PDB file of C-alpha atoms in Angstrom:
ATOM      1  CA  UNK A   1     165.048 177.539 136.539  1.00 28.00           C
ATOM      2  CA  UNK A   2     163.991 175.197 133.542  1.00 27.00           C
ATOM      3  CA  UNK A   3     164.805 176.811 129.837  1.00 28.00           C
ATOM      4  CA  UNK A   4     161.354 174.901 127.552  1.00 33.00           C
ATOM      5  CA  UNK A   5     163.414 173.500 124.375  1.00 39.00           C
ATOM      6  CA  UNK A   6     160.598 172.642 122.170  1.00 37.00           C
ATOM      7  CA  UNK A   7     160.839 170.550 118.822  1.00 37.00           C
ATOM      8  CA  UNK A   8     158.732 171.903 116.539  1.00 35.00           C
ATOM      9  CA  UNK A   9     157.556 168.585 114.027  1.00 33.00           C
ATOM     10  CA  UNK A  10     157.183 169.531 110.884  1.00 33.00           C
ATOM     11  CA  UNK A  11     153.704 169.861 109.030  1.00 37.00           C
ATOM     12  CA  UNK A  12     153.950 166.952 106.883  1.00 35.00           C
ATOM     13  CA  UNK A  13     154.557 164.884 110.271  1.00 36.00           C
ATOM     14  CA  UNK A  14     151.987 166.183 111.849  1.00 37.00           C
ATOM     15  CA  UNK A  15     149.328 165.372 109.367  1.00 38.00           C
ATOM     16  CA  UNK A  16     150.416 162.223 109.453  1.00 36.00           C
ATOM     17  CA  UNK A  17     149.449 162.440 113.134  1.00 39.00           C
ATOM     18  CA  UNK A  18     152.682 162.809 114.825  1.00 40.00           C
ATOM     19  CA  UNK A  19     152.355 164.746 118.148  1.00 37.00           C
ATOM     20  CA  UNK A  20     154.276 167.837 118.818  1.00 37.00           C
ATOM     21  CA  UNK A  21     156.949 167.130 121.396  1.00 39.00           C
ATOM     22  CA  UNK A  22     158.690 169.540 123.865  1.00 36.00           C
ATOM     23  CA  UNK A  23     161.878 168.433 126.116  1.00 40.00           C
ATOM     24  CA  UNK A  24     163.506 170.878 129.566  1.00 43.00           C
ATOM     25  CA  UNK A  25     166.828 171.903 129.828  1.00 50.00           C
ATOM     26  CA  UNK A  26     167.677 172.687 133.409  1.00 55.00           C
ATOM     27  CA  UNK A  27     170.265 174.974 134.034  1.00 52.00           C
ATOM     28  CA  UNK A  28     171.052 173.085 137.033  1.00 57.00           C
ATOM     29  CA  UNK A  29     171.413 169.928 134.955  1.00 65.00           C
ATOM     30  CA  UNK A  30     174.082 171.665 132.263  1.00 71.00           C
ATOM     31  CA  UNK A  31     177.176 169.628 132.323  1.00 84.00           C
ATOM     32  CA  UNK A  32     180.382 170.096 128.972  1.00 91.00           C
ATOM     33  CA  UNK A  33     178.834 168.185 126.275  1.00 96.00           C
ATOM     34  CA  UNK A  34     181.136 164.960 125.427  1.00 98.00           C
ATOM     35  CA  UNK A  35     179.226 163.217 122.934  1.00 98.00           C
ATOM     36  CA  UNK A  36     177.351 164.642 119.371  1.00 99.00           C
ATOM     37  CA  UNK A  37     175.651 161.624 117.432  1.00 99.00           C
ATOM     38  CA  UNK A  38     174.012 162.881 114.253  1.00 99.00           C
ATOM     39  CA  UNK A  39     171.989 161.300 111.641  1.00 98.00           C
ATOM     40  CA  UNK A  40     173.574 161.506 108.087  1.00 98.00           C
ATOM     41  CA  UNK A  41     170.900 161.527 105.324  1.00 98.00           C
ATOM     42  CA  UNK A  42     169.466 165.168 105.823  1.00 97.00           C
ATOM     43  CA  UNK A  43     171.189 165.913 108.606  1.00 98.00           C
ATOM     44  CA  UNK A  44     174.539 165.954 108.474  1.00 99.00           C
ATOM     45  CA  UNK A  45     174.035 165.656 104.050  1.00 98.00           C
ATOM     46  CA  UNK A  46     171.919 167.813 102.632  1.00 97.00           C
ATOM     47  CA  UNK A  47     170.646 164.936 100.670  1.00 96.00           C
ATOM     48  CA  UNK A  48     169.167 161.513 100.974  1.00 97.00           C
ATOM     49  CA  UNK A  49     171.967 159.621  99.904  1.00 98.00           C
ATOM     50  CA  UNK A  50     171.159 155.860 100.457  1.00 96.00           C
ATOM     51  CA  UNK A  51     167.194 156.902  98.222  1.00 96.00           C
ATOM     52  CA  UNK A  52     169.017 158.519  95.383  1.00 97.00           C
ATOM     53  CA  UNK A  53     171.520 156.072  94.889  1.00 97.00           C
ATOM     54  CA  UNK A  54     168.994 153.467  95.017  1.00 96.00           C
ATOM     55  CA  UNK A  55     166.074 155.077  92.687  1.00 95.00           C
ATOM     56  CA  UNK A  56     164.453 157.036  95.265  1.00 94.00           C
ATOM     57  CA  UNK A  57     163.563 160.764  95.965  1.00 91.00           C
ATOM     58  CA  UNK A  58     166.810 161.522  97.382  1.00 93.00           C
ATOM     59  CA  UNK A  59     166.559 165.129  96.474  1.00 94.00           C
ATOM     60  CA  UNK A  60     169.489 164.915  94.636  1.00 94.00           C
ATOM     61  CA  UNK A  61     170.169 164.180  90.873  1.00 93.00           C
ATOM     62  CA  UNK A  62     171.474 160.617  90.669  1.00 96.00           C
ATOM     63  CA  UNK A  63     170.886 158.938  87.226  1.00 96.00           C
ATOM     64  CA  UNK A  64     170.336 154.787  86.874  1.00 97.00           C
ATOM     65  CA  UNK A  65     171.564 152.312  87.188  1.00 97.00           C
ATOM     66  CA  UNK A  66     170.222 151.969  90.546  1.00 97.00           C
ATOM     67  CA  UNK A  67     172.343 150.291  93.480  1.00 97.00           C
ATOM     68  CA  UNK A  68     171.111 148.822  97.246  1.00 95.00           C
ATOM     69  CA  UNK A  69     174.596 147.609  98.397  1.00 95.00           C
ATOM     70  CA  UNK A  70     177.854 148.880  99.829  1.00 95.00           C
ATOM     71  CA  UNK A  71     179.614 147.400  96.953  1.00 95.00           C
ATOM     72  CA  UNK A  72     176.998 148.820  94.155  1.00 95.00           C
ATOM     73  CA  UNK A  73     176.523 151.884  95.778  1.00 96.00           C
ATOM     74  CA  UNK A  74     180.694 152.326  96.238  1.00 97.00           C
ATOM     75  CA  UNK A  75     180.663 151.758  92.579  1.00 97.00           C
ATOM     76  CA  UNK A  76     178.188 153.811  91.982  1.00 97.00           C
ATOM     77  CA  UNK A  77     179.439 157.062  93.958  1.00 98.00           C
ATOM     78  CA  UNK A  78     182.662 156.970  91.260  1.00 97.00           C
ATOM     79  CA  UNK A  79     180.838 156.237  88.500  1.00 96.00           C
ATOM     80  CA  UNK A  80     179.102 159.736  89.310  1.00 97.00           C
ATOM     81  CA  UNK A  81     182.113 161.512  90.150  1.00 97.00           C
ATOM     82  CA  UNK A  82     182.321 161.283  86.228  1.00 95.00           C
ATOM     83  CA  UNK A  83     179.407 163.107  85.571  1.00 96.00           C
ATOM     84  CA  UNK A  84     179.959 166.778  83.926  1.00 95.00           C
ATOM     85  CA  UNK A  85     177.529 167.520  87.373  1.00 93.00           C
ATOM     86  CA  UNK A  86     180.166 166.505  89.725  1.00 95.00           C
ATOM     87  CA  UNK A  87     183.759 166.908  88.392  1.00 87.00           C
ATOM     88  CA  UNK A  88     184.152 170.237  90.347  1.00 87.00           C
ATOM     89  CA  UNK A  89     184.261 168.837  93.530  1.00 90.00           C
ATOM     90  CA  UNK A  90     182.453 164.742  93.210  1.00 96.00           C
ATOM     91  CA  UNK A  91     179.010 163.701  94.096  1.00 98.00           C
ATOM     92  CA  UNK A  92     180.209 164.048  97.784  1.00 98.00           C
ATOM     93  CA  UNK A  93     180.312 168.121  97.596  1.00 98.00           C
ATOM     94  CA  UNK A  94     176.895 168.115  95.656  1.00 97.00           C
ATOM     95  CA  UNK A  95     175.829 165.562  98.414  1.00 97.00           C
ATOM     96  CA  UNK A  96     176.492 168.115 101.145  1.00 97.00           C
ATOM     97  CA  UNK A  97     174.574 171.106  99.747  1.00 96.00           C
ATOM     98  CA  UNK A  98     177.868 172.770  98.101  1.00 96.00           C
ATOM     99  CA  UNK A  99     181.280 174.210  99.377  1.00 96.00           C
ATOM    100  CA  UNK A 100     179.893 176.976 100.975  1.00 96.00           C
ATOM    101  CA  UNK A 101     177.498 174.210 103.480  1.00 97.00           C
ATOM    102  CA  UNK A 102     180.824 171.985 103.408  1.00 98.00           C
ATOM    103  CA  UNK A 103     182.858 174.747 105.016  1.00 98.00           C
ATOM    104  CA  UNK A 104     180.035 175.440 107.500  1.00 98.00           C
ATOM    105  CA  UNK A 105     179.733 171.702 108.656  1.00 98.00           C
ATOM    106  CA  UNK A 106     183.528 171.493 108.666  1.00 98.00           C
ATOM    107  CA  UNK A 107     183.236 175.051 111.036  1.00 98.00           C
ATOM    108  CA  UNK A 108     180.929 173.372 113.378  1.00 98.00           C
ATOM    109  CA  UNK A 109     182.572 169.716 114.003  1.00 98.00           C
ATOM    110  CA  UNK A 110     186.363 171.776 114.392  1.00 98.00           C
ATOM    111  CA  UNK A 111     184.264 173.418 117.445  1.00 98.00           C
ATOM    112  CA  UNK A 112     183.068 170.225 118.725  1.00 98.00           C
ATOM    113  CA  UNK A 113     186.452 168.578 118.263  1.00 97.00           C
ATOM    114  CA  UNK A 114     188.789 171.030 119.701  1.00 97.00           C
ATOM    115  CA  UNK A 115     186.832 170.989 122.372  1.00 97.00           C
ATOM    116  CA  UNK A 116     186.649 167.040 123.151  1.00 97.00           C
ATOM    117  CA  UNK A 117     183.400 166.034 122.070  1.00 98.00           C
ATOM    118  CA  UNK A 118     183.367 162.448 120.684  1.00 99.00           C
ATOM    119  CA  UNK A 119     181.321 162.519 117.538  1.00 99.00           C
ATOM    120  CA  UNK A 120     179.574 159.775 116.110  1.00 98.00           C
ATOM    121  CA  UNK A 121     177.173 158.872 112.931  1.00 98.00           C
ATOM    122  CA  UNK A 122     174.024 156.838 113.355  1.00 98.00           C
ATOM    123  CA  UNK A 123     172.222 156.487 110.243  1.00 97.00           C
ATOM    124  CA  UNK A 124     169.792 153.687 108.546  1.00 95.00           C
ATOM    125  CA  UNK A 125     171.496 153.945 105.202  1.00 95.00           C
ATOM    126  CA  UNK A 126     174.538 151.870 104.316  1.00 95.00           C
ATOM    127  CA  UNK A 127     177.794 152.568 105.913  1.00 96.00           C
ATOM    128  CA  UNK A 128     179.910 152.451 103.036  1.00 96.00           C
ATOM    129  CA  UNK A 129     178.457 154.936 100.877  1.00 97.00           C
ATOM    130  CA  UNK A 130     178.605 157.078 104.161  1.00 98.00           C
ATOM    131  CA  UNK A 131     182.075 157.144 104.804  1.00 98.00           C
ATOM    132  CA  UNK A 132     183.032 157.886 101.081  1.00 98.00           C
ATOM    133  CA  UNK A 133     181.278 160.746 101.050  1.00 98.00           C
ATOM    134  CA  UNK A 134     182.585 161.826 104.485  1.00 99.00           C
ATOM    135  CA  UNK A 135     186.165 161.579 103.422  1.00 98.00           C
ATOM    136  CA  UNK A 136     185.347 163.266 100.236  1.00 98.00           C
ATOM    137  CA  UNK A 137     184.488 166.179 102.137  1.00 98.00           C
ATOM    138  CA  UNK A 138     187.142 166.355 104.281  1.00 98.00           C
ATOM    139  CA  UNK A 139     185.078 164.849 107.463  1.00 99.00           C
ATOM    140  CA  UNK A 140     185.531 160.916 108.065  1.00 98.00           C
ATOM    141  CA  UNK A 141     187.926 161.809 110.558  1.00 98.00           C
ATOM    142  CA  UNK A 142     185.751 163.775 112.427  1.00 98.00           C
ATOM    143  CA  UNK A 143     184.287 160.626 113.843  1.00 98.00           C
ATOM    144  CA  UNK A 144     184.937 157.659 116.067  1.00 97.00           C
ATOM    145  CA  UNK A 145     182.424 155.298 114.827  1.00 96.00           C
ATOM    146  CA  UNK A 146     179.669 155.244 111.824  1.00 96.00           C
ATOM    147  CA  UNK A 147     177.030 153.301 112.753  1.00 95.00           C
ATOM    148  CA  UNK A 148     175.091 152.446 109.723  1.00 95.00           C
ATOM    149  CA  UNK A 149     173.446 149.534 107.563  1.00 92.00           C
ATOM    150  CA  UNK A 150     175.980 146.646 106.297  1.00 90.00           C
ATOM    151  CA  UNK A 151     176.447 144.383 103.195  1.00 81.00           C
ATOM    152  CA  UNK A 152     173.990 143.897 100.795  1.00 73.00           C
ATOM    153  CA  UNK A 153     171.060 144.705 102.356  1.00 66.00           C
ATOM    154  CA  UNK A 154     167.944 144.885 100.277  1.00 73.00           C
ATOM    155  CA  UNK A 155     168.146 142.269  96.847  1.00 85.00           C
ATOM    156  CA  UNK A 156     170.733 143.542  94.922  1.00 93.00           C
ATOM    157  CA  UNK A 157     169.466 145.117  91.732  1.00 95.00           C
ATOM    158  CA  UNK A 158     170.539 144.068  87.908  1.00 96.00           C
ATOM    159  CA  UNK A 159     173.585 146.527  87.523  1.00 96.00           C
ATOM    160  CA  UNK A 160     175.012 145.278  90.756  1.00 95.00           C
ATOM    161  CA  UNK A 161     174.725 141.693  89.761  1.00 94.00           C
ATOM    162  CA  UNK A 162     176.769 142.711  86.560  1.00 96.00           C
ATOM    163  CA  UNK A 163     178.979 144.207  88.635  1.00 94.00           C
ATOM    164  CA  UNK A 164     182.804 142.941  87.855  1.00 93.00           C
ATOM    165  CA  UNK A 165     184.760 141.549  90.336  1.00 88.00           C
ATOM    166  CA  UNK A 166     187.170 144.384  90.613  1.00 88.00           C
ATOM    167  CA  UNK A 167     184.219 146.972  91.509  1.00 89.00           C
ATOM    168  CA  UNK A 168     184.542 148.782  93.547  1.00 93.00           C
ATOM    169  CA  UNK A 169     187.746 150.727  92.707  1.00 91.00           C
ATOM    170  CA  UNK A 170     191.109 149.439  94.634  1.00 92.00           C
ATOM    171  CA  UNK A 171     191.248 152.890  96.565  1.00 93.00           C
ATOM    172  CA  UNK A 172     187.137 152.728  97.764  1.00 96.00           C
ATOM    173  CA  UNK A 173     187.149 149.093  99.159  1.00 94.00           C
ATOM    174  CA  UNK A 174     188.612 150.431 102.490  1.00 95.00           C
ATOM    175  CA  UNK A 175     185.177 151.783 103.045  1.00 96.00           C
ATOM    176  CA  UNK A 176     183.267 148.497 102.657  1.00 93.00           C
ATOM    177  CA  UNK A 177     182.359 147.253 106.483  1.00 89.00           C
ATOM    178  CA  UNK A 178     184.277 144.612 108.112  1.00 82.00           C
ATOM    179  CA  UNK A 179     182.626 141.333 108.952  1.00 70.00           C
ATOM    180  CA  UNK A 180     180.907 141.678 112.380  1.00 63.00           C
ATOM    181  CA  UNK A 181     180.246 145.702 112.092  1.00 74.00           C
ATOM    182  CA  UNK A 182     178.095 147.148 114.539  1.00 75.00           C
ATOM    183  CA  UNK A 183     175.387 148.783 113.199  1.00 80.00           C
ATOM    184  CA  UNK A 184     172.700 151.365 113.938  1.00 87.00           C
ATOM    185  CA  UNK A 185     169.852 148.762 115.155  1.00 81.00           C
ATOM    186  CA  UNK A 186     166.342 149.034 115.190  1.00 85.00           C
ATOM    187  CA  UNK A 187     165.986 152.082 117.511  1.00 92.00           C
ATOM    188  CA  UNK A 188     168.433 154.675 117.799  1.00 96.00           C
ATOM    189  CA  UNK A 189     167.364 156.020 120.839  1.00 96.00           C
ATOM    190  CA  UNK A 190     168.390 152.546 122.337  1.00 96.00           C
ATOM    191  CA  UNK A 191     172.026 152.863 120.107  1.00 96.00           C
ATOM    192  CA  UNK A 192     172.727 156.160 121.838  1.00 97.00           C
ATOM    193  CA  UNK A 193     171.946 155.141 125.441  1.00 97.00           C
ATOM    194  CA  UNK A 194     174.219 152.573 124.383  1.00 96.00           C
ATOM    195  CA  UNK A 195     176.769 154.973 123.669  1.00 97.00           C
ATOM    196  CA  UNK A 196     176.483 156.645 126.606  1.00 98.00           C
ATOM    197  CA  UNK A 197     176.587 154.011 129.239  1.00 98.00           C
ATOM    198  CA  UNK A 198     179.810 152.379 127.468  1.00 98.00           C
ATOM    199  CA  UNK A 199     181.181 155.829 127.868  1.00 98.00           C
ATOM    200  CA  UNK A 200     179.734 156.326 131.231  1.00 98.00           C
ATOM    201  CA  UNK A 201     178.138 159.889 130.908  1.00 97.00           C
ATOM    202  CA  UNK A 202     174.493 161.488 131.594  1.00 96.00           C
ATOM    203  CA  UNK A 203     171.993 162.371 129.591  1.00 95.00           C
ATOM    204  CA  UNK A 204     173.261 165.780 130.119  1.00 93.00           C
ATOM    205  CA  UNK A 205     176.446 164.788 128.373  1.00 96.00           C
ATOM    206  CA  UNK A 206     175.670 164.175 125.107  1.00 97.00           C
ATOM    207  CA  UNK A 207     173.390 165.336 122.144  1.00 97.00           C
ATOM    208  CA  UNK A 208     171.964 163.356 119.148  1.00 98.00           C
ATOM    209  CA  UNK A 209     170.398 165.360 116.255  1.00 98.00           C
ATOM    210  CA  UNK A 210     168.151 164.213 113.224  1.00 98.00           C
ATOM    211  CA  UNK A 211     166.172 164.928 111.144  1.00 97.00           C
ATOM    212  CA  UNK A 212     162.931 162.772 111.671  1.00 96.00           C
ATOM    213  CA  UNK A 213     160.619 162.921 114.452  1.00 96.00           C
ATOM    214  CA  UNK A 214     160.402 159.309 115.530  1.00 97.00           C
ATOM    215  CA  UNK A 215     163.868 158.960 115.677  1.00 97.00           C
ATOM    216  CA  UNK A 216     164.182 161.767 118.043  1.00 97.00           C
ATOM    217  CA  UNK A 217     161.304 160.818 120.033  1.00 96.00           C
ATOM    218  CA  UNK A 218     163.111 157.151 120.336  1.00 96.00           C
ATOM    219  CA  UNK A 219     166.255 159.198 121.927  1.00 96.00           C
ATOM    220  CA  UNK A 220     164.102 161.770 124.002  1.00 92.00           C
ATOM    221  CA  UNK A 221     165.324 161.416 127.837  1.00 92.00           C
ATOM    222  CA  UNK A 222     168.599 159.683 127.161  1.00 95.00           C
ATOM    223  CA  UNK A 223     170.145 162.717 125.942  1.00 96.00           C
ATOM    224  CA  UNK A 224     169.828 166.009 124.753  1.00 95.00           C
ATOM    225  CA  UNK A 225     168.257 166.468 121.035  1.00 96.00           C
ATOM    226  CA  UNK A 226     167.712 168.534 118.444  1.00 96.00           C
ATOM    227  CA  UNK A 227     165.249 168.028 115.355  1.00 96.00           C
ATOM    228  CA  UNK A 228     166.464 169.209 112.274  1.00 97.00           C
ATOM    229  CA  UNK A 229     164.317 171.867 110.717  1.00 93.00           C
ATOM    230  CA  UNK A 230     164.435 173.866 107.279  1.00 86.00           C
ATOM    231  CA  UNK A 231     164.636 177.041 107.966  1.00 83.00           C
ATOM    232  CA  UNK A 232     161.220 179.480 108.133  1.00 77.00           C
ATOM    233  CA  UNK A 233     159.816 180.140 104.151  1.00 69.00           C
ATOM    234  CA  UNK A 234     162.578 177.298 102.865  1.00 73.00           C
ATOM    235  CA  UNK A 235     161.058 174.278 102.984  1.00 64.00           C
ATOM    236  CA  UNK A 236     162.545 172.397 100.668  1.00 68.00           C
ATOM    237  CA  UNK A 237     165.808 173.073 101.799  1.00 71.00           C
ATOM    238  CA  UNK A 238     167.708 169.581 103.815  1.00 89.00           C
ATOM    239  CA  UNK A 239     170.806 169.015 106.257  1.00 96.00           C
ATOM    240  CA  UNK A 240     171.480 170.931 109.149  1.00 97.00           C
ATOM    241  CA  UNK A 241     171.452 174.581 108.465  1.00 95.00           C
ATOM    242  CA  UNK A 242     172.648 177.862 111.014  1.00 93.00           C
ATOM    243  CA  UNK A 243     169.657 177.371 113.341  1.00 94.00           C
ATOM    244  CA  UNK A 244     171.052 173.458 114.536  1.00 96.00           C
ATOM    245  CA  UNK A 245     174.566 174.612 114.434  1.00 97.00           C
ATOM    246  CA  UNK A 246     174.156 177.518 116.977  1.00 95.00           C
ATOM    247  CA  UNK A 247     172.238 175.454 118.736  1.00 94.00           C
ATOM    248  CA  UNK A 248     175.361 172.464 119.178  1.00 96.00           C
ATOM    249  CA  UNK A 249     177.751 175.924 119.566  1.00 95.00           C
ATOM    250  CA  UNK A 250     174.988 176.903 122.673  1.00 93.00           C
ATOM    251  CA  UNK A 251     175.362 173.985 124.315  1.00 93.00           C
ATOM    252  CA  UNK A 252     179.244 173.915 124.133  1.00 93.00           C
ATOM    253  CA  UNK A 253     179.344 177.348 125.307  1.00 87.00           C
ATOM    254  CA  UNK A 254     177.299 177.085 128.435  1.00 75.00           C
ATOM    255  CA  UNK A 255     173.987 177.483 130.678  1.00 63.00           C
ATOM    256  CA  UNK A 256     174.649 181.377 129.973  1.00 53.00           C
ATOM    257  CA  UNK A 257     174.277 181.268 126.216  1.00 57.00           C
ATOM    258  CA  UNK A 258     171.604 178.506 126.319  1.00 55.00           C
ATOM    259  CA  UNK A 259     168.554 181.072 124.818  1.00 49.00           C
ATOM    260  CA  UNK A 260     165.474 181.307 126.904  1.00 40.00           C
ATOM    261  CA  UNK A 261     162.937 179.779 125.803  1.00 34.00           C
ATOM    262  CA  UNK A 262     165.488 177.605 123.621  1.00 39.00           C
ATOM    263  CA  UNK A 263     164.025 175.876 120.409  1.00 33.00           C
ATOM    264  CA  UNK A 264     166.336 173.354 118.824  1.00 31.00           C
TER     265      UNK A 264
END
C-alpha cells in the first residue's frame, strides 16, 4: 500500500504561485536510509546566515559592516563573537536558535550517525561561514562534505577591502575552501542525484530536506524529501523544528513507524 507524504508550501509561496506538491512513499519501496543532505540557512540554522552577515533579513541581529566573502564573512563571525549578544555561547549558538535547539539538532544527527547515515550540507551560501558555525556548535563533524558557495563571490564590500592581511584569525583560516572545491551548483536536485549515484544507492536510500519549495521540487523523485515547515500558529519561527526531526527518526526506524497519511 502507498503512505501520501504531502509537502504542504507555505502561504507566502503559494501566492507567489507556487503549486502545492505531494510525493508516495511505498512501503514496498522502504529500504535503511544511508544518506541525509540538508540545507543550512533555515534548515539546519535557525537563521539566514549568509543575508545577515551580508546586510540582509537574515532574521538574526548582525550589525555592519557588511561582508559577501569567505574571508569577510570569517572575519566577521569573530568580530561578533565579541558582541555583549554573543559571548555566552558566539554568534554560532544564537545562529542555531539557542542551546536548547543546539542539543536537539545534536540529538537528531547522533541518531543518524550511529546508525550509518552519511550526512551531507548543500547550501547556496558560502562554505566558510558554514563550517565555522558548525564546529562552533559542536557539528562539523557530523558531515562528510559541505557543499556550498566559494571565494569571494558577490563584489566584495568596503570593510572587506580594508580588511588586513592577517584577517581572518590564524585559528578560522582552516575553514576557508581549498582551490578547486566542489560546490552546491545550480540545482540541487541534480547535486543530490549526484550524490547518490557516486554512492550507488536508490532514491529510497537517501533524504534531502530544505527549507524552500523549489529546491525541493528540483530533488523530488531522486530521493526522499522533506520541506521544512514552522510549526502551526509560529510562523516566524526558522530551522528544522520536532515535526522534521521525527520525521528523519520515522524513516530510520522503519515502514512500521512511517505515519499514515505521512506529512513531512
Amino acid at each position: 500500500r502507498t503512505l501520501p507524504a504531502r509537502a504542504r508550501v507555505p502561504a507566502r509561496a503559494r501566492a507567489r504561485g507556487s503549486p502545492r506538491k505531494s510525493f508516495a512513499f511505498s512501503l514496498s519501496d522502504w529500504m535503511p536510509l544511508k544518506l541525509a543532505v540538508f540545507d543550512f540557512d533555515r534548515t539546519l540554522s535557525a537563521c539566514h546566515l549568509y543575508h545577515a552577515l551580508a546586510g540582509g533579513d537574515g532574521g538574526i541581529f548582525a550589525p555592519a559592516p557588511f561582508a559577501r566573502t569567505e574571508r569577510g564573512q570569517l572575519a566577521r563571525l569573530a568580530e561578533l563573537d565579541e558582541l555583549p549578544e554573543y559571548r555566552e555561547g558566539g554568534f554560532a549558538v544564537a545562529a542555531f536558535g539557542g542551546a536548547e535547539r543546539v542539543a536537539q539538532v545534536h540529538g537528531m544527527l547522533g541518531e543518524l550517525f550511529e546508525s550509518g547515515v552519511e550526512c551531507v550540507v548543500c547550501s547556496r551560501g558560502l562554505a566558510g561561514p558554514i563550517r565555522r558555525t558548525l564546529d562552533h556548535v559542536g557539528l562539523l563533524g557530523r558531515f562528510t562534505h559541505v557543499f556550498a558557495n566559494v571565494g569571494s563571490g558577490v563584489k566584495p564590500t568596503d570593510y572587506e577591502m580594508a580588511l588586513p592581511s592577517h584577517m581572518p584569525k590564524e585559528e578560522d583560516r582552516r575553514y576557508l575552501s581549498e582551490p578547486g572545491s566542489v560546490r552546491c551548483g545550480p540545482s540541487k536536485g541534480r547535486r543530490v542525484a549526484r550524490l547518490l549515484k557516486e554512492r550507488g544507492i536508490t532514491r529510497h536510500e537517501a533524504v534531502f530536506v530544505d527549507d524552500t519549495p523549489q529546491e525541493i521540487a528540483s530533488a523530488r523523485g531522486a530521493c526522499i524529501t522533506i520541506l521544512v515547515q514552522p510549526p502551526q500558529g509560529q510562523e516566524s519561527a526558522c530551522g528544522m523544528c520536532a515535526r522534521e526531526m521525527d520525521l528523519l527518526r520515522r524513516l530510520l526506524a522503519g515502514p512500521a513507524h512511517v505515519p499514515s497519511p505521512c506529512r513531512p
